[in-house]
PDB file of C-alpha atoms in Angstrom:
ATOM      1  CA  ARG I   8     134.203 105.393 102.024  1.00  0.00           C
ATOM      2  CA  VAL I   9     136.170 101.634 101.565  1.00  0.00           C
ATOM      3  CA  PRO I  10     136.264  99.697 104.677  1.00  0.00           C
ATOM      4  CA  THR I  11     139.338  99.852 105.935  1.00  0.00           C
ATOM      5  CA  GLU I  12     140.637  98.045 109.063  1.00  0.00           C
ATOM      6  CA  SER I  13     139.428 100.433 111.224  1.00  0.00           C
ATOM      7  CA  ARG I  14     136.112 100.543 109.168  1.00  0.00           C
ATOM      8  CA  PRO I  15     134.995  97.077 108.557  1.00  0.00           C
ATOM      9  CA  CYS I  16     132.193  95.759 106.392  1.00  0.00           C
ATOM     10  CA  HIS I  17     131.368  93.017 109.073  1.00  0.00           C
ATOM     11  CA  ALA I  18     130.894  96.048 111.718  1.00  0.00           C
ATOM     12  CA  SER I  19     128.840  98.363 109.368  1.00  0.00           C
ATOM     13  CA  LEU I  20     126.312  95.819 108.360  1.00  0.00           C
ATOM     14  CA  LEU I  21     125.436  93.908 111.907  1.00  0.00           C
ATOM     15  CA  GLY I  22     126.071  96.856 113.946  1.00  0.00           C
ATOM     16  CA  GLY I  23     125.234 100.130 112.295  1.00  0.00           C
ATOM     17  CA  ILE I  24     128.342 101.463 112.880  1.00  0.00           C
ATOM     18  CA  TYR I  25     130.839 103.139 110.479  1.00  0.00           C
ATOM     19  CA  GLU I  26     134.175 103.823 112.201  1.00  0.00           C
ATOM     20  CA  ASP I  27     135.223 102.946 116.287  1.00  0.00           C
ATOM     21  CA  PRO I  28     137.936 105.510 116.651  1.00  0.00           C
ATOM     22  CA  SER I  29     138.900 103.726 119.913  1.00  0.00           C
ATOM     23  CA  ALA I  30     139.636 100.341 118.585  1.00  0.00           C
ATOM     24  CA  ILE I  31     143.287 102.081 117.765  1.00  0.00           C
ATOM     25  CA  THR I  32     144.200 101.842 121.171  1.00  0.00           C
ATOM     26  CA  LYS I  33     143.297  97.619 121.347  1.00  0.00           C
ATOM     27  CA  GLY I  34     144.759  97.445 117.855  1.00  0.00           C
ATOM     28  CA  TRP I  35     141.643  96.353 116.262  1.00  0.00           C
ATOM     29  CA  GLN I  36     141.888  92.774 117.953  1.00  0.00           C
ATOM     30  CA  ASP I  37     138.345  93.433 119.953  1.00  0.00           C
ATOM     31  CA  ASN I  38     135.900  95.993 120.308  1.00  0.00           C
ATOM     32  CA  PRO I  39     136.620  98.440 123.015  1.00  0.00           C
ATOM     33  CA  VAL I  40     133.009  99.790 123.434  1.00  0.00           C
ATOM     34  CA  GLU I  41     130.424  97.555 123.591  1.00  0.00           C
ATOM     35  CA  PHE I  42     128.062  98.410 120.701  1.00  0.00           C
ATOM     36  CA  ASP I  43     124.503  96.697 119.676  1.00  0.00           C
ATOM     37  CA  THR I  44     124.845  94.480 116.679  1.00  0.00           C
ATOM     38  CA  VAL I  45     121.741  92.566 114.745  1.00  0.00           C
ATOM     39  CA  ILE I  46     122.962  89.750 116.474  1.00  0.00           C
ATOM     40  CA  ASN I  47     121.216  91.254 119.477  1.00  0.00           C
ATOM     41  CA  ALA I  48     118.086  91.143 118.035  1.00  0.00           C
ATOM     42  CA  THR I  49     117.880  87.712 116.735  1.00  0.00           C
ATOM     43  CA  SER I  50     116.541  84.382 118.784  1.00  0.00           C
ATOM     44  CA  ALA I  51     119.203  82.515 117.446  1.00  0.00           C
ATOM     45  CA  ALA I  52     122.554  83.510 115.684  1.00  0.00           C
ATOM     46  CA  PHE I  53     125.061  80.662 113.697  1.00  0.00           C
ATOM     47  CA  ALA I  54     128.592  82.470 113.127  1.00  0.00           C
ATOM     48  CA  PHE I  55     131.087  80.329 111.383  1.00  0.00           C
ATOM     49  CA  GLY I  56     134.396  81.872 109.600  1.00  0.00           C
ATOM     50  CA  SER I  57     137.663  84.008 110.817  1.00  0.00           C
ATOM     51  CA  PRO I  58     139.201  83.606 114.543  1.00  0.00           C
ATOM     52  CA  ASP I  59     139.546  87.867 114.319  1.00  0.00           C
ATOM     53  CA  VAL I  60     136.187  88.625 113.172  1.00  0.00           C
ATOM     54  CA  ILE I  61     133.847  85.601 114.781  1.00  0.00           C
ATOM     55  CA  PRO I  62     134.397  86.401 118.470  1.00  0.00           C
ATOM     56  CA  LEU I  63     133.966  90.217 118.101  1.00  0.00           C
ATOM     57  CA  PHE I  64     130.181  89.351 117.124  1.00  0.00           C
ATOM     58  CA  ALA I  65     129.583  86.237 119.499  1.00  0.00           C
ATOM     59  CA  ARG I  66     131.220  86.367 122.659  1.00  0.00           C
ATOM     60  CA  GLY I  67     129.116  86.897 125.471  1.00  0.00           C
ATOM     61  CA  ILE I  68     125.759  86.235 123.909  1.00  0.00           C
ATOM     62  CA  SER I  69     123.872  83.216 125.118  1.00  0.00           C
ATOM     63  CA  HIS I  70     121.529  82.718 121.901  1.00  0.00           C
ATOM     64  CA  VAL I  71     125.080  82.917 119.774  1.00  0.00           C
ATOM     65  CA  THR I  72     127.005  79.407 118.186  1.00  0.00           C
ATOM     66  CA  ALA I  73     129.782  80.542 116.720  1.00  0.00           C
ATOM     67  CA  ASP I  74     133.003  78.006 115.620  1.00  0.00           C
ATOM     68  CA  SER I  75     136.654  79.556 113.687  1.00  0.00           C
ATOM     69  CA  TYR I  76     139.014  77.891 111.655  1.00  0.00           C
ATOM     70  CA  PRO I  77     142.535  77.957 113.194  1.00  0.00           C
ATOM     71  CA  ALA I  78     144.210  81.533 113.031  1.00  0.00           C
ATOM     72  CA  ASP I  79     147.130  79.925 111.907  1.00  0.00           C
ATOM     73  CA  TRP I  80     144.961  79.113 108.263  1.00  0.00           C
ATOM     74  CA  GLU I  81     144.925  82.455 107.665  1.00  0.00           C
ATOM     75  CA  ASP I  82     148.453  82.974 105.109  1.00  0.00           C
ATOM     76  CA  PHE I  83     146.507  85.317 102.568  1.00  0.00           C
ATOM     77  CA  GLY I  84     149.813  85.737 100.991  1.00  0.00           C
ATOM     78  CA  ALA I  85     149.254  82.251  99.903  1.00  0.00           C
ATOM     79  CA  GLY I  86     146.659  83.183  97.122  1.00  0.00           C
ATOM     80  CA  CYS I  87     143.447  81.905  97.212  1.00  0.00           C
ATOM     81  CA  HIS I  88     144.406  79.292  94.521  1.00  0.00           C
ATOM     82  CA  ASP I  89     146.533  76.914  96.837  1.00  0.00           C
ATOM     83  CA  PRO I  90     144.443  74.340  98.346  1.00  0.00           C
ATOM     84  CA  GLU I  91     146.580  73.767 101.205  1.00  0.00           C
ATOM     85  CA  MET I  92     147.404  76.811 102.680  1.00  0.00           C
ATOM     86  CA  GLY I  93     145.182  79.696 100.193  1.00  0.00           C
ATOM     87  CA  CYS I  94     141.904  81.441 101.676  1.00  0.00           C
ATOM     88  CA  LYS I  95     140.257  78.643  99.116  1.00  0.00           C
ATOM     89  CA  ARG I  96     140.352  76.460 102.244  1.00  0.00           C
ATOM     90  CA  LEU I  97     139.078  79.035 104.344  1.00  0.00           C
ATOM     91  CA  ASP I  98     135.738  79.187 102.432  1.00  0.00           C
ATOM     92  CA  GLN I  99     135.476  75.626 102.288  1.00  0.00           C
ATOM     93  CA  TRP I 100     135.811  75.298 106.073  1.00  0.00           C
ATOM     94  CA  VAL I 101     133.181  77.362 106.571  1.00  0.00           C
ATOM     95  CA  VAL I 102     130.804  75.792 104.138  1.00  0.00           C
ATOM     96  CA  ALA I 103     131.516  72.140 105.414  1.00  0.00           C
ATOM     97  CA  ARG I 104     130.793  73.761 108.844  1.00  0.00           C
ATOM     98  CA  LEU I 105     127.621  75.089 107.615  1.00  0.00           C
ATOM     99  CA  GLY I 106     126.943  71.861 106.463  1.00  0.00           C
ATOM    100  CA  LYS I 107     127.416  70.113 109.273  1.00  0.00           C
ATOM    101  CA  LEU I 108     124.976  72.315 111.264  1.00  0.00           C
ATOM    102  CA  PHE I 109     122.410  71.648 109.074  1.00  0.00           C
ATOM    103  CA  GLY I 110     123.461  67.879 108.903  1.00  0.00           C
ATOM    104  CA  GLU I 111     125.156  65.798 111.586  1.00  0.00           C
ATOM    105  CA  ASP I 112     124.670  68.261 114.291  1.00  0.00           C
ATOM    106  CA  ALA I 113     120.790  69.079 113.783  1.00  0.00           C
ATOM    107  CA  ARG I 114     119.664  65.491 113.373  1.00  0.00           C
ATOM    108  CA  GLY I 115     121.241  65.108 117.145  1.00  0.00           C
ATOM    109  CA  ASP I 116     119.918  67.503 118.843  1.00  0.00           C
ATOM    110  CA  ALA I 117     116.379  68.229 118.800  1.00  0.00           C
ATOM    111  CA  LEU I 118     116.940  71.834 120.573  1.00  0.00           C
ATOM    112  CA  LEU I 119     119.281  72.804 117.552  1.00  0.00           C
ATOM    113  CA  ARG I 120     116.329  71.730 114.898  1.00  0.00           C
ATOM    114  CA  LYS I 121     114.079  74.186 117.142  1.00  0.00           C
ATOM    115  CA  ARG I 122     116.653  76.759 116.932  1.00  0.00           C
ATOM    116  CA  LEU I 123     117.143  76.355 113.394  1.00  0.00           C
ATOM    117  CA  ASP I 124     112.976  76.663 112.496  1.00  0.00           C
ATOM    118  CA  GLY I 125     112.351  79.319 114.461  1.00  0.00           C
ATOM    119  CA  ASP I 126     111.991  82.725 113.550  1.00  0.00           C
ATOM    120  CA  ASN I 127     114.483  86.077 113.305  1.00  0.00           C
ATOM    121  CA  ILE I 128     117.612  83.906 113.154  1.00  0.00           C
ATOM    122  CA  ILE I 129     121.201  85.227 111.872  1.00  0.00           C
ATOM    123  CA  ILE I 130     123.846  82.791 109.914  1.00  0.00           C
ATOM    124  CA  PHE I 131     126.599  85.035 109.897  1.00  0.00           C
ATOM    125  CA  LEU I 132     129.624  83.023 107.491  1.00  0.00           C
TER     126      LEU I 132
END
């Protein structure tokens, strides 16, 4: 079956689950039932992207560094070719944030460099 709002790809890939029927009562804005994800088994994880997705996997996990673009940027009606309002801007933000992690952030933080050089890390974009 194809992913839907109640069967999102990211939940399947990271959590090994196919569907969470209890999400209906929460409007799919939160995971009403905690579930184990591959992120829990990492020594460090870095997650950048949608404010609707990133918190579902990063909230409450101390070894996750997470950041999201502003929710009001998600204007999918604008199309992907509008550089000011489209989904292209979202992708550009994610790539820039990843570049900042490896560049500016890592240069100024020895602990972060150690985490990035460690084993069992995931970068979720």
